[in-house]
mmCIF file of C-alpha atoms in Angstrom:
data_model
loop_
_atom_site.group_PDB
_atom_site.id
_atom_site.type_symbol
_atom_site.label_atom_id
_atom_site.label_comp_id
_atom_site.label_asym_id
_atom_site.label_seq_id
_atom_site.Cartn_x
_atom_site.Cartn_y
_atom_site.Cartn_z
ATOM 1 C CA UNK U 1 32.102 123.034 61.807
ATOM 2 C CA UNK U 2 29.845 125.719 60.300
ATOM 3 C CA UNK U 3 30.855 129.417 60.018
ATOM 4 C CA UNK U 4 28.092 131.876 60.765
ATOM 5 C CA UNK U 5 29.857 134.546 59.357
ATOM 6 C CA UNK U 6 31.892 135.200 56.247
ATOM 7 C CA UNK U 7 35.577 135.423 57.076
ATOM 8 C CA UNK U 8 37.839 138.675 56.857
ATOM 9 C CA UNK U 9 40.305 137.889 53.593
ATOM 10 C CA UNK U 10 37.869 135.814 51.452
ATOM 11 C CA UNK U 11 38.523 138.344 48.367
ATOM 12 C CA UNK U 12 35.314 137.263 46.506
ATOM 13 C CA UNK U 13 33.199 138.357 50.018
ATOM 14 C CA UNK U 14 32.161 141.543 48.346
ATOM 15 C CA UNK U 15 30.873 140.269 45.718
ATOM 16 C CA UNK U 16 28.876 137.605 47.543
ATOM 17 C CA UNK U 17 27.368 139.951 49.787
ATOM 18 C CA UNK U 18 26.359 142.523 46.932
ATOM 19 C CA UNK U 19 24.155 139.553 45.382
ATOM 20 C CA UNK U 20 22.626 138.314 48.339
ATOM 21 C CA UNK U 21 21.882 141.981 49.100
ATOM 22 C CA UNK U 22 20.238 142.620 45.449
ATOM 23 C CA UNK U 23 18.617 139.686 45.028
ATOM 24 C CA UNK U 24 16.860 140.626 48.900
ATOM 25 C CA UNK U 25 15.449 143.840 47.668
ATOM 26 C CA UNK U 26 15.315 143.306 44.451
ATOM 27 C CA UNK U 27 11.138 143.877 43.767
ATOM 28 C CA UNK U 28 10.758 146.684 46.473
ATOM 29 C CA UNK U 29 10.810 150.139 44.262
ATOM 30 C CA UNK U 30 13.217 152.686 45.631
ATOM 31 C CA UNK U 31 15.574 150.663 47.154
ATOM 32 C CA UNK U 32 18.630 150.982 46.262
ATOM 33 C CA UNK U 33 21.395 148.442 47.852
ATOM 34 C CA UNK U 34 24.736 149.396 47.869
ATOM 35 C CA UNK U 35 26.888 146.297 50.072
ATOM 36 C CA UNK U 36 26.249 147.526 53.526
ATOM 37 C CA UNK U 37 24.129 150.456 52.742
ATOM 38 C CA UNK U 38 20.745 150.455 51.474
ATOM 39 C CA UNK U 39 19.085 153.435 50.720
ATOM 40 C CA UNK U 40 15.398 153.888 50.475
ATOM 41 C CA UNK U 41 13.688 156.100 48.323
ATOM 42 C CA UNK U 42 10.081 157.713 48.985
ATOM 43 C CA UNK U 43 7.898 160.487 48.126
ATOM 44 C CA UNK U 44 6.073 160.315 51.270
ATOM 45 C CA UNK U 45 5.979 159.501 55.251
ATOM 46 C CA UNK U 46 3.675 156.457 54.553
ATOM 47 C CA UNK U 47 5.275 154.975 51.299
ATOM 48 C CA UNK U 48 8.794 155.350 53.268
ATOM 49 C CA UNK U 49 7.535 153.371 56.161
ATOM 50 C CA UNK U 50 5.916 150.329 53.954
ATOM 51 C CA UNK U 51 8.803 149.961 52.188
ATOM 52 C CA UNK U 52 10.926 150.146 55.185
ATOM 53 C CA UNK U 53 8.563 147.648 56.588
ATOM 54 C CA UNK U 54 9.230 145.273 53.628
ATOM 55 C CA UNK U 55 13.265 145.951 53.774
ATOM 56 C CA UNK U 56 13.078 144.774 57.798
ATOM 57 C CA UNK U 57 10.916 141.662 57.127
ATOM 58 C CA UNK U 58 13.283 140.707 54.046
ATOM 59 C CA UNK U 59 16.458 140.551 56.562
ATOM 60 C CA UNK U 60 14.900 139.395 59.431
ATOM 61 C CA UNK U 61 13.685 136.249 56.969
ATOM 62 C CA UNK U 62 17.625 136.401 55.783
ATOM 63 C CA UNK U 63 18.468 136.703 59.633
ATOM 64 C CA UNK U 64 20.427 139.759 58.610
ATOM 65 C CA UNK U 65 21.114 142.342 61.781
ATOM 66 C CA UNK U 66 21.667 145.853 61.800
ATOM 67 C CA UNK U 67 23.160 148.199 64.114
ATOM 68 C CA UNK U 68 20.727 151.010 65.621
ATOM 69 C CA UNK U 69 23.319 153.831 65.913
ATOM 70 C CA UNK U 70 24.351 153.130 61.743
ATOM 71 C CA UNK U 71 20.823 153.453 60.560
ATOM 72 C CA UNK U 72 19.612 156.802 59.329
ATOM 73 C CA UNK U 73 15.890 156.740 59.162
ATOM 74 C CA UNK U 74 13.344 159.712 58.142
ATOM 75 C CA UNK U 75 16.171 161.801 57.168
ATOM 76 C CA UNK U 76 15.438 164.346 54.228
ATOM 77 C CA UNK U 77 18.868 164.455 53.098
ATOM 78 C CA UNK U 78 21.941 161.414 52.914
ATOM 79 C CA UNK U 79 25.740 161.857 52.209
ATOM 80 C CA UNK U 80 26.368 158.862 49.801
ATOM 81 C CA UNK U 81 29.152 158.150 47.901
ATOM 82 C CA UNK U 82 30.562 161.570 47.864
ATOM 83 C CA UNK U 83 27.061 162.610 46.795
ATOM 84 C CA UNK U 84 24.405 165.031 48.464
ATOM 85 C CA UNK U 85 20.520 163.321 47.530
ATOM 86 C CA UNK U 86 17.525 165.282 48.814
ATOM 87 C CA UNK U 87 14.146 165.705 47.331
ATOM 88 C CA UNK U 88 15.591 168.596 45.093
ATOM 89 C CA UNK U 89 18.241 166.218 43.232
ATOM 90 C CA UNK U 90 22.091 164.856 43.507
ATOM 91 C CA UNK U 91 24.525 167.107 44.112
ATOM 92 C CA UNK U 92 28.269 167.055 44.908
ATOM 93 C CA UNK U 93 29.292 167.361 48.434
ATOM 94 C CA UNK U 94 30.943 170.354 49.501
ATOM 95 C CA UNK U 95 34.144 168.858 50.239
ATOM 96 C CA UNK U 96 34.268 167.302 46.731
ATOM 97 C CA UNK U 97 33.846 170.707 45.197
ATOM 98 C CA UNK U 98 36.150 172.365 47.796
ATOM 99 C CA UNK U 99 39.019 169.932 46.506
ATOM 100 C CA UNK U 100 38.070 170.405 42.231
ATOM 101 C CA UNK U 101 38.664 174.254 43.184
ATOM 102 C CA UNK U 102 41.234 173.746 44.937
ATOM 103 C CA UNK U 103 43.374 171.756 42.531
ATOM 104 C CA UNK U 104 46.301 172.957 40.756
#
């Protein structure tokens, strides 16, 4: 008997997944992995599509899958992590800074 997947419960699965994930991607600038997201970083169309490129090859080779309607691709701006990151910078999102003014 061989699992294909890691079991729900196994409280060290986190952890295991984060390394597998970094150690994927580790050489390909601008990718950032983050357990089940991965963020890729570019400055243009072309360099976002090569690197893409290498992230797809790297987890087909893994035989990693990923679901169409969860990826975001192209997209000038991400939520992550409570965060806002476009080309101009990092910024809070505005439900983060709706609840810091709104605290008592």
């Amino acid at each position: 008997f061989k699992c294909k997947r890691l079991q729900f419960g196994v409280s060290i699965a986190p952890g295991l997944f984060q390394g597998i994930m970094e150690r994927l991607l580790l050489d390909i600038p601008g990718v950032v992995p983050y357990f089940d997201d991965v963020i890729i970083a570019a400055s243009s169309k072309e360099q976002l599509w090569t690197k893409l490129r290498a992230v797809l090859s790297r987890f087909q080779e893994a035989g990693l899958k990923l679901k169409r309607n969860k990826c975001h691709i192209g997209v000038p701006e991400v939520e992550f992590l409570g965060f806002l990151i476009n080309a101009s910078g990092i910024s809070p999102t505005p439900s983060k800074l709706k609840a810091i003014k709104e605290a008592p």
